[in-house]
Coordinates of C-alpha atoms and ligand atoms in Angstrom, one line a residue:
X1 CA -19.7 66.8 -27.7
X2 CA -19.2 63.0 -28.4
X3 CA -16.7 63.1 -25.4
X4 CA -19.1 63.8 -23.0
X5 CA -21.4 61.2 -24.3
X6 CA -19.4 59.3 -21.6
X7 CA -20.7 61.9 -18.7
X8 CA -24.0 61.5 -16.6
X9 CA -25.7 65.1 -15.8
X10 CA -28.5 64.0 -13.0
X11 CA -31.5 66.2 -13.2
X12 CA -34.0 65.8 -9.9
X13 CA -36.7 68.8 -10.0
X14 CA -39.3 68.8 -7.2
X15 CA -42.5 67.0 -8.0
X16 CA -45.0 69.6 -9.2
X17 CA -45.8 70.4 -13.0
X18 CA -44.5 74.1 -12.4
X19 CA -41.1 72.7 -11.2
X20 CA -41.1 69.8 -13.7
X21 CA -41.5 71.7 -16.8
X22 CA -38.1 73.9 -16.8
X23 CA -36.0 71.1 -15.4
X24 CA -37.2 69.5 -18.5
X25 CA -36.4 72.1 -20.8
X26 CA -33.2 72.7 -18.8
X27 CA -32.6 69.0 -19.5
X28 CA -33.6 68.9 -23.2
X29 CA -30.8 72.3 -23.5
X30 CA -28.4 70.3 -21.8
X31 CA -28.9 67.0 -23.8
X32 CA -28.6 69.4 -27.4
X33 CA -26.5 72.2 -26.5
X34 CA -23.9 70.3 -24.6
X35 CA -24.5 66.5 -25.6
X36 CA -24.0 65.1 -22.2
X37 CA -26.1 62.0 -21.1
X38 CA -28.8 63.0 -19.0
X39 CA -30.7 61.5 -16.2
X40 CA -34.0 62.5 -15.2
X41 CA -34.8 61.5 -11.6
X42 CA -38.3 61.5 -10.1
X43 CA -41.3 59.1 -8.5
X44 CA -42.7 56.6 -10.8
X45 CA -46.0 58.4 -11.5
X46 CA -44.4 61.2 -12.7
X47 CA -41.7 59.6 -14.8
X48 CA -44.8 57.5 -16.7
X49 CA -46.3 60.9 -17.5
X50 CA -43.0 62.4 -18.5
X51 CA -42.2 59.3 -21.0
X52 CA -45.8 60.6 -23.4
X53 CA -44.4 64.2 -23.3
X54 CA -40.7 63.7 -24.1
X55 CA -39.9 64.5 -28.0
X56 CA -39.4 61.2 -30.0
X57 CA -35.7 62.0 -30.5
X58 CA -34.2 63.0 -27.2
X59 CA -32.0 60.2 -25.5
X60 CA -32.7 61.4 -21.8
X61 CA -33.2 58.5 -19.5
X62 CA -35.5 58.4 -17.3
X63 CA -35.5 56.9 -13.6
X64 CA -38.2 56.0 -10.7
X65 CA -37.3 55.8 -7.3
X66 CA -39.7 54.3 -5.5
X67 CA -42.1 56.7 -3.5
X68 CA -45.3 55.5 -1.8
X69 CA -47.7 58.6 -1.0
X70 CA -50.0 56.2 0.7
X71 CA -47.7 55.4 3.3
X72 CA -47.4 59.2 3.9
X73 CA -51.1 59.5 4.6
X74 CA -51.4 60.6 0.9
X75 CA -54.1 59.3 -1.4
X76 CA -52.2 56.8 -3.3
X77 CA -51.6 58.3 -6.2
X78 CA -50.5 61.7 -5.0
X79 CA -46.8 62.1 -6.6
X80 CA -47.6 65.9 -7.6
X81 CA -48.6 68.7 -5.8
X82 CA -50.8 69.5 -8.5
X83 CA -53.5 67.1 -7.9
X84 CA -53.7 68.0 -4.5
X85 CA -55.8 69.8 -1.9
X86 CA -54.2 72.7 -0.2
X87 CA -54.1 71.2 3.2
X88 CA -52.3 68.0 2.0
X89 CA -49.5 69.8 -0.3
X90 CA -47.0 70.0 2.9
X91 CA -47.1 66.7 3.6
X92 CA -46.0 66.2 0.6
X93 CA -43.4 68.0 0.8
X94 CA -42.2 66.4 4.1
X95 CA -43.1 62.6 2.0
X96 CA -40.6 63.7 -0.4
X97 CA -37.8 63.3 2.0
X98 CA -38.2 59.9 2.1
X99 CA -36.5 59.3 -1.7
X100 CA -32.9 60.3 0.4
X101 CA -32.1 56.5 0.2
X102 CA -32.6 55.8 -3.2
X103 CA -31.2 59.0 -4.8
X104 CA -28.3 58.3 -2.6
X105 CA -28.1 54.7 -4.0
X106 CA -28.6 56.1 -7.6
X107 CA -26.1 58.5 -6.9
X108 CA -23.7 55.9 -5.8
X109 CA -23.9 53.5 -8.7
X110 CA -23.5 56.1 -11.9
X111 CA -21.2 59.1 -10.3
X112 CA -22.6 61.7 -12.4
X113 CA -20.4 64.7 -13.5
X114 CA -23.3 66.6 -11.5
X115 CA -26.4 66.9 -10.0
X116 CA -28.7 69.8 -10.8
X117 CA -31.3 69.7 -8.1
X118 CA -34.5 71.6 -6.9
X119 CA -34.5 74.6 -4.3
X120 CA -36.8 71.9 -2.4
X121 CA -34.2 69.0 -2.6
X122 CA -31.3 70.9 -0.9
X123 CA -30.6 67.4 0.6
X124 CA -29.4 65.8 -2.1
X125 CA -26.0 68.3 -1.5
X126 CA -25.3 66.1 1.0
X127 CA -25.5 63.1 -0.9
X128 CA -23.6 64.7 -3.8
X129 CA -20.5 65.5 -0.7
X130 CA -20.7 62.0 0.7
X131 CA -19.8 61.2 -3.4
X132 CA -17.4 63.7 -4.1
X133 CA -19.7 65.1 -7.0
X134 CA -20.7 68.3 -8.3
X135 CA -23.8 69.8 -6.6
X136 CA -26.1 72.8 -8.2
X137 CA -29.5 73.9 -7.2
X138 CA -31.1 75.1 -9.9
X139 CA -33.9 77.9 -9.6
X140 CA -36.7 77.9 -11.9
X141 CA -37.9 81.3 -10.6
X142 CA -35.9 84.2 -11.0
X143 CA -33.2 85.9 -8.3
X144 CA -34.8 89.0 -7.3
X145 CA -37.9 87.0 -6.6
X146 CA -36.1 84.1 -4.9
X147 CA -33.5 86.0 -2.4
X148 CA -37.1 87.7 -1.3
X149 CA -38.8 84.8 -1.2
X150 CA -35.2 82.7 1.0
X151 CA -35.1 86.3 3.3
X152 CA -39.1 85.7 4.1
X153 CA -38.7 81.9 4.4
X154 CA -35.6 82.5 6.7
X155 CA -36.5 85.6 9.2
X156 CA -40.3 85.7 8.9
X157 CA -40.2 89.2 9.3
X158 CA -44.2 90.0 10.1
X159 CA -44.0 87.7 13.0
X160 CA -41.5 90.5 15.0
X161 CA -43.8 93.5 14.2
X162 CA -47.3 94.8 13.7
X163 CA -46.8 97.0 11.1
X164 CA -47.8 95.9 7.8
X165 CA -44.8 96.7 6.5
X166 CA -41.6 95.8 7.1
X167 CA -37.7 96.0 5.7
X168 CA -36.0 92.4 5.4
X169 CA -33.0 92.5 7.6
X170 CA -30.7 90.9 4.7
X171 CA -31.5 93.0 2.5
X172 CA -30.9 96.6 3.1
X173 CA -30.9 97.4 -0.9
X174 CA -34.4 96.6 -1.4
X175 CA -37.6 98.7 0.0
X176 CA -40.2 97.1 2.5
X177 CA -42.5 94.5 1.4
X178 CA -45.9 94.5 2.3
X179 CA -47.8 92.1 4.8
X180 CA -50.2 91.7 1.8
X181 CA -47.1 90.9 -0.6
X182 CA -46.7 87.4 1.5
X183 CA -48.1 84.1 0.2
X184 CA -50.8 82.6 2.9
X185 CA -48.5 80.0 3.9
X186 CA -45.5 82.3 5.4
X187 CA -48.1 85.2 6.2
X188 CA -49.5 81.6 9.1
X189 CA -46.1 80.5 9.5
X190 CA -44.3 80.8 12.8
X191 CA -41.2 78.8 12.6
X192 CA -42.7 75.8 13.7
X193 CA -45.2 74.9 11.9
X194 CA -45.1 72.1 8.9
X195 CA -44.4 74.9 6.4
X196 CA -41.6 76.5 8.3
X197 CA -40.1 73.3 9.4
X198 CA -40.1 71.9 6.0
X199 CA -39.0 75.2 4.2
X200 CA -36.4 76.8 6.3
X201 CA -34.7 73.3 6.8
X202 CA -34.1 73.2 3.2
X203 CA -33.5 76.8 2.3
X204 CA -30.9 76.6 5.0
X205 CA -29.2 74.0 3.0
X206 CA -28.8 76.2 0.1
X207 CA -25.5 77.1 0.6
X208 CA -24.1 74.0 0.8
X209 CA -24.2 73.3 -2.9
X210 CA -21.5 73.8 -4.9
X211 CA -23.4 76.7 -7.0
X212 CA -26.5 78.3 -7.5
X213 CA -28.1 78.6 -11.4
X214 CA -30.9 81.0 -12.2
X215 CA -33.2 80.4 -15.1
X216 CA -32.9 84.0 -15.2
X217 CA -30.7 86.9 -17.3
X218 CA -27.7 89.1 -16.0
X219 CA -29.3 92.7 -17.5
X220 CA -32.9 92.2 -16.5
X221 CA -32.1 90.9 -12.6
X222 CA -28.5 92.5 -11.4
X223 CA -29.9 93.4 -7.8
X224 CA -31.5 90.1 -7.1
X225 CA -28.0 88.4 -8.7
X226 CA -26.2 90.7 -6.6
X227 CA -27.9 89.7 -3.4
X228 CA -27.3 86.2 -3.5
X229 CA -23.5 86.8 -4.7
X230 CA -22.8 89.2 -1.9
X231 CA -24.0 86.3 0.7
X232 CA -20.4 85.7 0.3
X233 CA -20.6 82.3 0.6
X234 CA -18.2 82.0 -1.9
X235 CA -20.3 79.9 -4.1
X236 CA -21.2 81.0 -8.0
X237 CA -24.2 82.4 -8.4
X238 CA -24.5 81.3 -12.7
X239 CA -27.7 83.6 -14.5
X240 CA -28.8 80.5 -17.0
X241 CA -32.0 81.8 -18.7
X242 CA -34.0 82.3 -20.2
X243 CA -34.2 77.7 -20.8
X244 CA -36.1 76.9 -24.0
X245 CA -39.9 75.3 -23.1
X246 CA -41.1 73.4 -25.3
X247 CA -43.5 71.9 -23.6
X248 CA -45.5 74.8 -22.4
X249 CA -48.4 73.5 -24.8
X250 CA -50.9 71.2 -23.7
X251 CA -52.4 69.2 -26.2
X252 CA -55.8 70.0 -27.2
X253 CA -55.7 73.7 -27.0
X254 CA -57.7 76.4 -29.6
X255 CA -54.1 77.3 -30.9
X256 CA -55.8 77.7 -34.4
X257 CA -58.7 79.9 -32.8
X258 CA -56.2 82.4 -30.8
X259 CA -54.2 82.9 -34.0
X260 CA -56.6 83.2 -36.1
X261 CA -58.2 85.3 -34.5
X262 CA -55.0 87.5 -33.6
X263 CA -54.5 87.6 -37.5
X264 CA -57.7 89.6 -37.8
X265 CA -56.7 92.1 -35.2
X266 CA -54.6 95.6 -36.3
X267 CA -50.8 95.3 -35.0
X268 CA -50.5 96.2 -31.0
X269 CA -54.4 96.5 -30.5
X270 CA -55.0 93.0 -28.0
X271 CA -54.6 92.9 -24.0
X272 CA -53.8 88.9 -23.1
X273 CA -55.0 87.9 -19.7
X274 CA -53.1 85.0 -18.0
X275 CA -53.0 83.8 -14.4
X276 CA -51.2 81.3 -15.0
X277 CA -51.1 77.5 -15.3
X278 CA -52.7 76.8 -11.9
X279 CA -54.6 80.1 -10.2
X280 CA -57.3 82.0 -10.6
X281 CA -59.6 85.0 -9.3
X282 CA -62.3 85.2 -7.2
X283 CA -65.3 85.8 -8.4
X284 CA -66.3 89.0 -7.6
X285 CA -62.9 89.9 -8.9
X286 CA -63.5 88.3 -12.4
X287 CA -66.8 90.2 -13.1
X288 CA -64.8 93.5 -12.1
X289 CA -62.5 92.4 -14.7
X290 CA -64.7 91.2 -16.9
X291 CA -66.7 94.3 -16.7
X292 CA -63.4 96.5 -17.4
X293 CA -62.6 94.7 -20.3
X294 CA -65.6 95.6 -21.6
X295 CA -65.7 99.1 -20.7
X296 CA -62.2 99.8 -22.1
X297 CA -63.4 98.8 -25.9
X298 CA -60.1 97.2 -25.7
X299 CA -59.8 94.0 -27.4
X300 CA -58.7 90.7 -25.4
X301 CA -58.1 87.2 -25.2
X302 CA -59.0 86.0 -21.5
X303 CA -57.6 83.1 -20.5
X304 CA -60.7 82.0 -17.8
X305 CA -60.7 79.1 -15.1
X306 CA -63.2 78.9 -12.7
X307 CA -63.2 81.3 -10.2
X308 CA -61.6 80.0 -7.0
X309 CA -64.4 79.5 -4.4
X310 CA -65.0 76.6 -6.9
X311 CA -62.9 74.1 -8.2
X312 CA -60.7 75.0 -11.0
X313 CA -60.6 72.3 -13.3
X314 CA -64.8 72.4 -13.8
X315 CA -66.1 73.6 -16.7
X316 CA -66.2 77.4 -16.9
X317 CA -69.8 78.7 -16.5
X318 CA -69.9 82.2 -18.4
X319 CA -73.4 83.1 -17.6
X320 CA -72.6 82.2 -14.1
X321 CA -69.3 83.9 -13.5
X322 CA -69.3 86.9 -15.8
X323 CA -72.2 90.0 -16.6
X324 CA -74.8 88.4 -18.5
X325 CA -74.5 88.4 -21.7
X326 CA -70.6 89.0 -22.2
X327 CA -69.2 86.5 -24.0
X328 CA -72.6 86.8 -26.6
X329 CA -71.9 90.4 -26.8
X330 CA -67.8 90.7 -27.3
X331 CA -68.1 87.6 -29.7
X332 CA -71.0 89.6 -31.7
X333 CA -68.3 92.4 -31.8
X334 CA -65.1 90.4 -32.5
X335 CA -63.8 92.4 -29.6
X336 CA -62.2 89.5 -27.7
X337 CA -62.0 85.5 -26.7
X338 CA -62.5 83.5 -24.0
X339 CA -60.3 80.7 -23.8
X340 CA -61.1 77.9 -21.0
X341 CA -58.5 76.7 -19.3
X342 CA -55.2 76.7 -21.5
X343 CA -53.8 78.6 -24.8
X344 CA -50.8 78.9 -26.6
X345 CA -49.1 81.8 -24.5
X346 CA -45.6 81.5 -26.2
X347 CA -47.2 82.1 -29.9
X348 CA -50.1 84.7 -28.3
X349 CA -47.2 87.1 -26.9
X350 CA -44.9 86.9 -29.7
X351 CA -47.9 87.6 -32.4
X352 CA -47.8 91.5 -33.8
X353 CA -51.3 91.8 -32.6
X354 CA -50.1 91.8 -28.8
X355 CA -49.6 94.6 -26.7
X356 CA -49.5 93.8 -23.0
X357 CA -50.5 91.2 -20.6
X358 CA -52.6 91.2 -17.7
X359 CA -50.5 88.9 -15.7
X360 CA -49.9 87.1 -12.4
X361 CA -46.4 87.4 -12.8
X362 CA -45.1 83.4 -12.7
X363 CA -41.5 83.6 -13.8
X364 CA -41.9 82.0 -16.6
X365 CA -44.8 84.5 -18.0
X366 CA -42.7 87.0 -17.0
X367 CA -39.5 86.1 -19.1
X368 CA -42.0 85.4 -22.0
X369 CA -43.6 88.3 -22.2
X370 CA -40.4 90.4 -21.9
X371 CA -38.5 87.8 -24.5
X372 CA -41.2 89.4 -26.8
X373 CA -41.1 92.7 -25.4
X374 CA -44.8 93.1 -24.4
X375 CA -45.1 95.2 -20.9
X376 CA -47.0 93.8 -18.2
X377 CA -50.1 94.6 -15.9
X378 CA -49.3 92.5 -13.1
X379 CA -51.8 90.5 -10.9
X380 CA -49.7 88.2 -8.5
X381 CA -51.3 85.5 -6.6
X382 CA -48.8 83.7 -4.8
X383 CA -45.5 82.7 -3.9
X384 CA -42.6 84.8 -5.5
X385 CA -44.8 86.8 -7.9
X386 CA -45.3 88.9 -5.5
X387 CA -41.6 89.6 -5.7
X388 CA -41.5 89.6 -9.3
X389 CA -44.4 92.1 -9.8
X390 CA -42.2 94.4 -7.5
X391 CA -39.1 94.1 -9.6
X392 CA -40.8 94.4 -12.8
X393 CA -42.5 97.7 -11.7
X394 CA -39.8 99.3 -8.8
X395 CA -36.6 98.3 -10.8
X396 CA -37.2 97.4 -14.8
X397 CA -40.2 99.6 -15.0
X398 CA -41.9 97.1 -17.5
X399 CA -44.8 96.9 -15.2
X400 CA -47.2 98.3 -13.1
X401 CA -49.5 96.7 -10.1
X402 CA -53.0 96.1 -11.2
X403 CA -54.3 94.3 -8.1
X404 CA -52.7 91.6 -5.5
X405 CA -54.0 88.4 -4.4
X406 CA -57.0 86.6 -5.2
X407 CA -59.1 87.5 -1.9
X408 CA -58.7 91.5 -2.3
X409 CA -61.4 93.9 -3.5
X410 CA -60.7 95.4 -6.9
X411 CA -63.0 98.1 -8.5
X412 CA -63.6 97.7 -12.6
X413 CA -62.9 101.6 -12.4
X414 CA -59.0 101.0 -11.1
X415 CA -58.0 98.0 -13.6
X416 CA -59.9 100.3 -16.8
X417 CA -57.8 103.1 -15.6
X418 CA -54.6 100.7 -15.9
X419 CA -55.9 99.3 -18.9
X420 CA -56.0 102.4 -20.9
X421 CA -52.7 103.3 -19.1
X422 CA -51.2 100.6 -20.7
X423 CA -52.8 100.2 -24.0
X424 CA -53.7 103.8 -25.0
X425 CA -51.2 106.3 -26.2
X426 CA -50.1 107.2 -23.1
X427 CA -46.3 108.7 -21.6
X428 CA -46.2 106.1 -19.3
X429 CA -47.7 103.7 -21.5
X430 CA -44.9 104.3 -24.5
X431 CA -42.5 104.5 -21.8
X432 CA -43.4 100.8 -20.5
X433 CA -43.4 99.4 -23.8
X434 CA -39.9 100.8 -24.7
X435 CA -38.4 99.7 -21.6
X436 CA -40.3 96.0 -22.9
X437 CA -38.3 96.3 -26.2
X438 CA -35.1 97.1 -24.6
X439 CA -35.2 94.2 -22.3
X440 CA -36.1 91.9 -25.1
X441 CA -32.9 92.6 -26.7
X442 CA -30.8 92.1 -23.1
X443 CA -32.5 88.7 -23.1
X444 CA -31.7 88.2 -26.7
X445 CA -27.8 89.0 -26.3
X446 CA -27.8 86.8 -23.4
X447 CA -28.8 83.8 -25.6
X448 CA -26.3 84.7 -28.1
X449 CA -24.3 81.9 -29.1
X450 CA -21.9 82.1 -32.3
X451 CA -18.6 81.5 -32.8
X452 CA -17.3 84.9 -32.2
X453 CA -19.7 86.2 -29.5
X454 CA -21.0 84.5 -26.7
X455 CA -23.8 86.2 -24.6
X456 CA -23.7 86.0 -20.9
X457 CA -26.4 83.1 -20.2
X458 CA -24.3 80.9 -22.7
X459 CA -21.0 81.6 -20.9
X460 CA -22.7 81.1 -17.6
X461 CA -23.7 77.7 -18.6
X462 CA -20.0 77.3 -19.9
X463 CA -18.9 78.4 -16.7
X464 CA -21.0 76.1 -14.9
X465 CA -19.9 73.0 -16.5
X466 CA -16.2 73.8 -15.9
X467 CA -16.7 74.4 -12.4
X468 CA -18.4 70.7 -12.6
X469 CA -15.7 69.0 -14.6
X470 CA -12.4 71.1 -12.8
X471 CA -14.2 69.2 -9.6
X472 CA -14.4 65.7 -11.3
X473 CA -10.6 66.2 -12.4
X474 CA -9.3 67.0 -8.9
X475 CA -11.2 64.3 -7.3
X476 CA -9.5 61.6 -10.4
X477 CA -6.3 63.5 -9.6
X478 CA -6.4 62.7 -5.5
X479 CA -7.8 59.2 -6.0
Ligands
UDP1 N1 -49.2 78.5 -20.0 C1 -49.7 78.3 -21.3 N2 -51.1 78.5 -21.5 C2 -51.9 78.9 -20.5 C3 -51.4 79.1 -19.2 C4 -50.0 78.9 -19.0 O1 -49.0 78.0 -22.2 O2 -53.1 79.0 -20.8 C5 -47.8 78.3 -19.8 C6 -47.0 79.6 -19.8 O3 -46.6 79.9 -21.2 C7 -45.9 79.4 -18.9 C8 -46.4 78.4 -17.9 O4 -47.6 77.8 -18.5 O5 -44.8 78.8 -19.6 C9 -46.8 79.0 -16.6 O6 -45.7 79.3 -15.8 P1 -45.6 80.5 -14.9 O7 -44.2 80.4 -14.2 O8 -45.8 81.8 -15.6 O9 -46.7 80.3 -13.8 P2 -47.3 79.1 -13.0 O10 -48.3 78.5 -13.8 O11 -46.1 78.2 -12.6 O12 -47.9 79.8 -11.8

């Protein structure tokens, strides 16, 4: 450990808070588990918020290279994608390639040991060549999700046929996908466009890094694994996951009210409803919801944002958004919460009191969820949860589809039918949960680490760092 003190493990995550948070608990495992130095790299804005979240005792260091949305057509203080609109988040992306200068100058004056960059920053493997150092892309989503999501990106299979659906021509192992299993920015794209441009040039790059990690877990995501390792590119394809977060909590949330309130509920009797840390429903989807959850007698704790023909950090307007009356009537009962905006997911799934999640399947709700062994209803909105929704229910069988999107009509009657599916003492039901419990225990042996037994995501992360310093060696041996 104190010997690599001496080497530099660069960490450069894309600059949006969903990508940001597991590099940094990537980073903070790194900096305790393997006691190399580490650098975080990203634009100033972003490292100034970083420096208030870090805990007091880590010794990461943090660096700025200089980035200038304005000059980008950016508002000037746009370094996430997070606090922008829509239409403005590919330019971002295209702004970002503009830090190739500086990262390569960064890159030149501390020769790292590696560089463990974003699926969005394939370009920095040619920086990392031009240096003779180690290159890794590291994938904060999971592989079955991912090798959908780079086989989409890549073909754009819906723009050769009219069908609505269609097999990916990669992927001959994996059944069609639907047209309506596509996030709105591929289902537009057409290989020109910013998106595709942007994208595909960097997905194409993929393979030209020295390895691939996954913050994901051998047993829970073999076909995806397999996928990418039969690309035979002949680079390693390393199953990481799940990383630590310790960060997921946002200061200022009703983590006393949620547990509380758990602690009052009988074991396995509460439905948690998520979407995540940046979607939501529409609104005549959130009063089906709401009026199933009622229906079902089931209790809950909702996690609501405003609806999404409105903007989603307002204040959450109950009377307005849900049947009047609910949240008077299920507090009057004690039958569920509504939390606005954020709660403490981590402690909410591993309390007794939780049985399954109404989820839209985000990678890292996913791994979660199944860490604790609660089954999933899922709900995907977006990008590869889609993808992960389809691998939760078609290979683990943890899951089953409650509705897709946040555009598509959902009747109360379908997601009350799924609800008691789920929560009631059903075949399918028990089944789901089991299936939970014995995932929770592949992702526990995966995270193994004692002196006689080592589970796969800790050798993998050996394994990685090997590969990284045999490389270093060779290129000290030839110099
Ligand atoms: N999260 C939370 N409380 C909330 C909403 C989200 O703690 O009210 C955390 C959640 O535990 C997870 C992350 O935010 O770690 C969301 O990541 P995910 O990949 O599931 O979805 P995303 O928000 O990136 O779509």
């Amino acid at each position: 450990m104190a010997q690599n003190k001496e080497e530099n493990v660069v960490i450069f995550p894309f600059m949006a808070q969903g990508h940001m948070i597991p590099f940094l608990s990537l980073a903070l495992q790194i900096e305790q588990k393997k006691g190399y130095t580490v650098t975080f790299v990203n634009t100033p804005l972003n490292i100034e918020k970083l420096r208030h979240s870090l805990p007091p005792t880590t010794t990461i260091r943090l660096v700025s290279l200089p980035f200038s949305a304005a000059d980008h057509g950016l508002p000037p203080e746009a370094e996430s994608t997070d606090v922008l609109p829509y239409p403005l988040i590919v330019r971002l992306f295209h702004a970002s390639l503009s830090l190739k200068p500086s990262f390569t100058r960064l890159i030149s004056e501390l020769s790292p040991l590696c560089i463990i960059a974003d699926m969005f920053f394939c370009w920095s493997a040619e920086v990392a060549n031009q240096f003779g150092v180690f290159h890794s892309i590291f994938n904060a989503g999971g592989a079955y999700g991912m090798v959908l999501y780079y086989s989409v990106w890549i073909h754009l299979p819906h723009c050769h046929t009219d069908s609505d659906e269609f097999s990916l021509p990669d992927l001959p192992e994996i059944s069609p996908i639907h047209r309506s299993q596509l996030a709105n920015n591929v289902k537009d794209a057409n290989g020109t466009d910013p998106w595709s441009v942007f994208i595909q040039g960097q997905l194409q790059l993929w393979f030209s890094s020295d390895g691939l990690l996954f913050n994901t877990v051998e047993g829970l995501d073999q076909t995806g694994l397999s996928c990418f390792r039969r690309k035979k590119t002949g680079i390693p394809v390393w199953a990481i996951g799940p990383t630590r977060s310790s960060l997921t909590e946002k200061p200022g949330n009703d983590r006393n009210g949620c547990i509380d309130w758990l602690d009052s509920c009988p074991q396995d009797s509460v439905l948690y409803v998520s979407f995540g840390s940046q979607n939501t429903i529409s609104s005549t989807q959130m009063m089906e919801l709401a009026k199933a959850l009622e229906a079902s007698s089931k209790n809950f704790i909702w996690v609501v944002r405003p609806p999404v023909e409105f903007d989603i950090n307002s204040e959450f307007i109950a009377d307005e958004w849900l049947p009047e009356g609910f949240e008077d009537r299920i507090t009057e009962q004690n039958r569920g919460l509504l939390v606005r905006k954020w709660a403490p997911q981590v402690e909410i799934l591993s309390h007794k009191s939780t049985r399954a999640f109404i989820s839209h399947c985000g990678w890292n709700s996913v791994l979660e969820s199944l860490s604790q062994g609660v089954p999933i209803l899922g709900w995907p909105i977006g990008a590869d949860q889609y993808y992960n929704s389809k691998l939760l229910e078609e290979e683990v069988g943890v899951s089953v589809e409650m509705a897709r999107g946040n555009r598509s009509e959902v009747k109360h009657e379908h997601i009350l039918r799924l609800i008691d599916l789920v929560m009631g003492e059903t075949e399918k039901g028990e089944k789901m949960k089991k299936k939970a419990c014995e995932v929770k225990e592949i992702i526990r042996d995966a995270m193994r680490d004692e002196e006689s037994y080592k589970g796969s995501s800790v050798r993998a992360m050996d394994e990685f760092f090997h590969a990284a310093m045999a490389m270093k060696t060779r290129k000290e041996t030839q110099a």
